[in-house]
mmCIF file of C-alpha atoms in Angstrom:
data_model
loop_
_atom_site.group_PDB
_atom_site.id
_atom_site.type_symbol
_atom_site.label_atom_id
_atom_site.label_comp_id
_atom_site.label_asym_id
_atom_site.label_seq_id
_atom_site.Cartn_x
_atom_site.Cartn_y
_atom_site.Cartn_z
ATOM 1 C CA MET A 334 64.153 -8.027 -23.532
ATOM 2 C CA ARG A 335 61.245 -5.830 -24.588
ATOM 3 C CA ILE A 336 58.860 -4.621 -21.876
ATOM 4 C CA GLU A 337 55.980 -6.165 -23.753
ATOM 5 C CA ASN A 338 57.653 -9.588 -23.633
ATOM 6 C CA ALA A 339 58.396 -9.259 -19.970
ATOM 7 C CA VAL A 340 54.770 -8.317 -19.331
ATOM 8 C CA LEU A 341 53.695 -11.383 -21.235
ATOM 9 C CA ALA A 342 55.871 -13.560 -19.010
ATOM 10 C CA TRP A 343 54.438 -11.921 -15.894
ATOM 11 C CA GLY A 344 50.962 -12.498 -17.402
ATOM 12 C CA CYS A 345 51.765 -16.228 -17.384
ATOM 13 C CA VAL A 346 52.639 -15.959 -13.698
ATOM 14 C CA LEU A 347 49.362 -14.140 -13.117
ATOM 15 C CA ALA A 348 47.556 -16.971 -14.902
ATOM 16 C CA PHE A 349 48.959 -19.408 -12.381
ATOM 17 C CA ILE A 350 47.902 -17.114 -9.539
ATOM 18 C CA HIS A 351 44.365 -17.165 -10.927
ATOM 19 C CA ILE A 352 44.355 -20.925 -11.263
ATOM 20 C CA PHE A 353 45.825 -21.693 -7.825
ATOM 21 C CA GLY A 354 44.042 -18.844 -6.063
ATOM 22 C CA THR A 355 40.693 -20.084 -7.286
ATOM 23 C CA ALA A 356 41.603 -23.679 -6.384
ATOM 24 C CA GLN A 357 42.519 -22.557 -2.865
ATOM 25 C CA VAL A 358 39.217 -20.841 -2.121
ATOM 26 C CA ARG A 359 37.286 -23.714 -3.699
ATOM 27 C CA THR A 360 39.221 -26.255 -1.608
ATOM 28 C CA ARG A 361 38.652 -24.168 1.510
ATOM 29 C CA GLN A 362 34.921 -24.618 0.978
ATOM 30 C CA TYR A 363 34.784 -28.218 -0.228
ATOM 31 C CA GLY A 364 37.816 -29.661 1.512
ATOM 32 C CA ALA A 365 41.070 -31.402 0.613
ATOM 33 C CA LYS A 366 39.361 -34.787 0.225
ATOM 34 C CA TRP A 367 37.161 -33.301 -2.488
ATOM 35 C CA ASN A 368 40.119 -31.624 -4.126
ATOM 36 C CA MET A 369 42.079 -34.922 -4.323
ATOM 37 C CA GLY A 370 39.073 -37.022 -5.245
ATOM 38 C CA ALA A 371 37.225 -37.641 -8.482
ATOM 39 C CA ARG A 372 34.838 -34.681 -7.813
ATOM 40 C CA ASP A 373 31.803 -36.632 -8.877
ATOM 41 C CA GLU A 374 29.604 -35.673 -5.959
ATOM 42 C CA VAL A 375 26.916 -33.037 -6.085
ATOM 43 C CA LEU A 376 28.153 -29.990 -4.210
ATOM 44 C CA PRO A 377 26.371 -27.250 -2.361
ATOM 45 C CA PRO A 378 26.394 -23.858 -4.078
ATOM 46 C CA ALA A 379 29.775 -22.142 -4.064
ATOM 47 C CA TRP A 380 30.441 -19.435 -1.581
ATOM 48 C CA PRO A 381 30.212 -15.941 -3.123
ATOM 49 C CA VAL A 382 34.046 -15.497 -3.043
ATOM 50 C CA VAL A 383 34.505 -18.812 -4.873
ATOM 51 C CA GLY A 384 32.148 -17.690 -7.602
ATOM 52 C CA ARG A 385 33.848 -14.299 -7.866
ATOM 53 C CA MET A 386 37.294 -15.964 -8.123
ATOM 54 C CA GLU A 387 36.019 -18.300 -10.781
ATOM 55 C CA ARG A 388 34.509 -15.402 -12.758
ATOM 56 C CA ALA A 389 37.715 -13.366 -12.413
ATOM 57 C CA GLN A 390 39.718 -16.338 -13.665
ATOM 58 C CA ALA A 391 37.373 -16.813 -16.628
ATOM 59 C CA ASN A 392 37.611 -13.123 -17.442
ATOM 60 C CA PHE A 393 41.396 -13.247 -17.369
ATOM 61 C CA PHE A 394 41.482 -16.225 -19.712
ATOM 62 C CA GLU A 395 39.089 -14.415 -22.106
ATOM 63 C CA THR A 396 41.504 -11.483 -22.545
ATOM 64 C CA PHE A 397 44.941 -13.143 -22.088
ATOM 65 C CA PRO A 398 44.925 -14.756 -25.589
ATOM 66 C CA ILE A 399 44.391 -11.323 -27.099
ATOM 67 C CA VAL A 400 47.403 -10.025 -25.172
ATOM 68 C CA ILE A 401 49.466 -12.973 -26.357
ATOM 69 C CA ALA A 402 48.479 -12.221 -29.970
ATOM 70 C CA ALA A 403 49.186 -8.492 -29.533
ATOM 71 C CA VAL A 404 52.694 -9.126 -28.171
ATOM 72 C CA ALA A 405 53.343 -11.713 -30.890
ATOM 73 C CA LEU A 406 52.225 -9.264 -33.567
ATOM 74 C CA LEU A 407 54.479 -6.556 -32.116
ATOM 75 C CA GLY A 408 57.356 -8.991 -32.255
ATOM 76 C CA ILE A 409 56.588 -10.005 -35.839
ATOM 77 C CA THR A 410 56.168 -6.451 -37.086
ATOM 78 C CA GLN A 411 58.738 -4.809 -34.787
ATOM 79 C CA LEU A 412 56.269 -1.972 -34.266
ATOM 80 C CA TYR A 413 57.240 -1.512 -30.618
ATOM 81 C CA SER A 414 56.945 1.978 -29.196
ATOM 82 C CA THR A 415 56.716 3.793 -25.900
ATOM 83 C CA ASN A 416 52.915 3.537 -26.205
ATOM 84 C CA THR A 417 52.952 -0.236 -26.674
ATOM 85 C CA ALA A 418 55.199 -0.576 -23.581
ATOM 86 C CA ILE A 419 52.889 1.660 -21.567
ATOM 87 C CA GLY A 420 49.904 -0.331 -22.878
ATOM 88 C CA ALA A 421 51.468 -3.595 -21.780
ATOM 89 C CA LEU A 422 52.275 -2.225 -18.307
ATOM 90 C CA LEU A 423 48.774 -0.786 -18.041
ATOM 91 C CA TRP A 424 47.206 -4.124 -18.932
ATOM 92 C CA LEU A 425 49.365 -5.964 -16.383
ATOM 93 C CA ALA A 426 48.729 -3.470 -13.606
ATOM 94 C CA ALA A 427 44.997 -3.583 -14.269
ATOM 95 C CA ARG A 428 44.951 -7.410 -14.256
ATOM 96 C CA VAL A 429 46.931 -7.527 -11.005
ATOM 97 C CA LEU A 430 44.405 -5.178 -9.394
ATOM 98 C CA TYR A 431 41.371 -6.845 -10.968
ATOM 99 C CA LEU A 432 41.655 -10.195 -9.101
ATOM 100 C CA PRO A 433 41.589 -8.868 -5.485
ATOM 101 C CA ILE A 434 39.012 -6.189 -6.387
ATOM 102 C CA TYR A 435 36.703 -8.782 -7.928
ATOM 103 C CA ALA A 436 37.332 -11.270 -5.098
ATOM 104 C CA ALA A 437 36.362 -8.607 -2.603
ATOM 105 C CA GLY A 438 33.152 -7.917 -4.498
ATOM 106 C CA VAL A 439 33.872 -4.273 -5.266
ATOM 107 C CA PRO A 440 31.437 -3.550 -8.158
ATOM 108 C CA VAL A 441 32.074 -0.242 -10.055
ATOM 109 C CA VAL A 442 35.836 0.033 -9.500
ATOM 110 C CA ARG A 443 36.196 -3.506 -10.924
ATOM 111 C CA THR A 444 34.633 -2.357 -14.200
ATOM 112 C CA PHE A 445 36.933 0.654 -14.486
ATOM 113 C CA VAL A 446 39.992 -1.531 -13.779
ATOM 114 C CA PHE A 447 38.818 -3.958 -16.490
ATOM 115 C CA LEU A 448 38.367 -1.069 -18.935
ATOM 116 C CA ALA A 449 41.872 0.166 -18.134
ATOM 117 C CA GLY A 450 43.176 -3.260 -19.087
ATOM 118 C CA LEU A 451 41.284 -3.088 -22.361
ATOM 119 C CA VAL A 452 42.829 0.326 -23.079
ATOM 120 C CA GLY A 453 46.245 -1.278 -22.536
ATOM 121 C CA ILE A 454 45.416 -4.012 -25.063
ATOM 122 C CA VAL A 455 44.294 -1.420 -27.603
ATOM 123 C CA MET A 456 47.516 0.536 -27.075
ATOM 124 C CA MET A 457 49.447 -2.597 -27.960
ATOM 125 C CA LEU A 458 47.361 -3.439 -30.986
ATOM 126 C CA TRP A 459 46.998 0.028 -32.356
ATOM 127 C CA PRO A 460 50.371 0.269 -34.252
ATOM 128 C CA VAL A 461 49.768 -3.098 -35.924
ATOM 129 C CA LEU A 462 46.183 -2.234 -36.838
ATOM 130 C CA SER A 463 47.033 1.212 -38.125
ATOM 131 C CA ALA A 464 49.999 -0.112 -40.162
ATOM 132 C CA GLY A 465 47.740 -2.727 -41.723
ATOM 133 C CA ILE A 466 44.913 -0.374 -42.706
ATOM 134 C CA GLY A 467 46.725 0.867 -45.818
ATOM 135 C CA THR A 468 47.849 -2.580 -46.909
ATOM 136 C CA PHE A 469 44.466 -4.171 -47.741
ATOM 137 C CA GLY A 470 44.823 -3.324 -51.408
ATOM 138 C CA THR A 471 48.405 -4.584 -51.574
ATOM 139 C CA LEU A 472 48.232 -7.829 -49.596
ATOM 140 C CA SER A 473 50.416 -10.562 -51.012
ATOM 141 C CA LEU A 474 49.827 -14.225 -50.511
#
């Protein structure tokens, strides 16, 4: 299996960690009865850690579809390289670090970790984008 595909699978695991981690801190504040209920009641404002976990989860799900597309494009084009593997691992490492850093409320480091993840995505997309630049005049339908 290609490293990029393995990273994608671990990204799915990380998605579950985001979902259930956020649910855990939310339930810790509002209680199990709320969690198992219809959730129709008006709630007090979320604790800061709940808000940070929710924002980290939203951020993950904003970038994860791009990673899925990048890995799919690599598979379709077979433009895998050492750089795409490093990019995939960089993205995964950054996303693993991002959640606890954001949950802890660490401001500047969080941004640099996010940017490292973006660099990883660009490293995966770059071969596909650069291969496609010269094909605009010769695209076939």
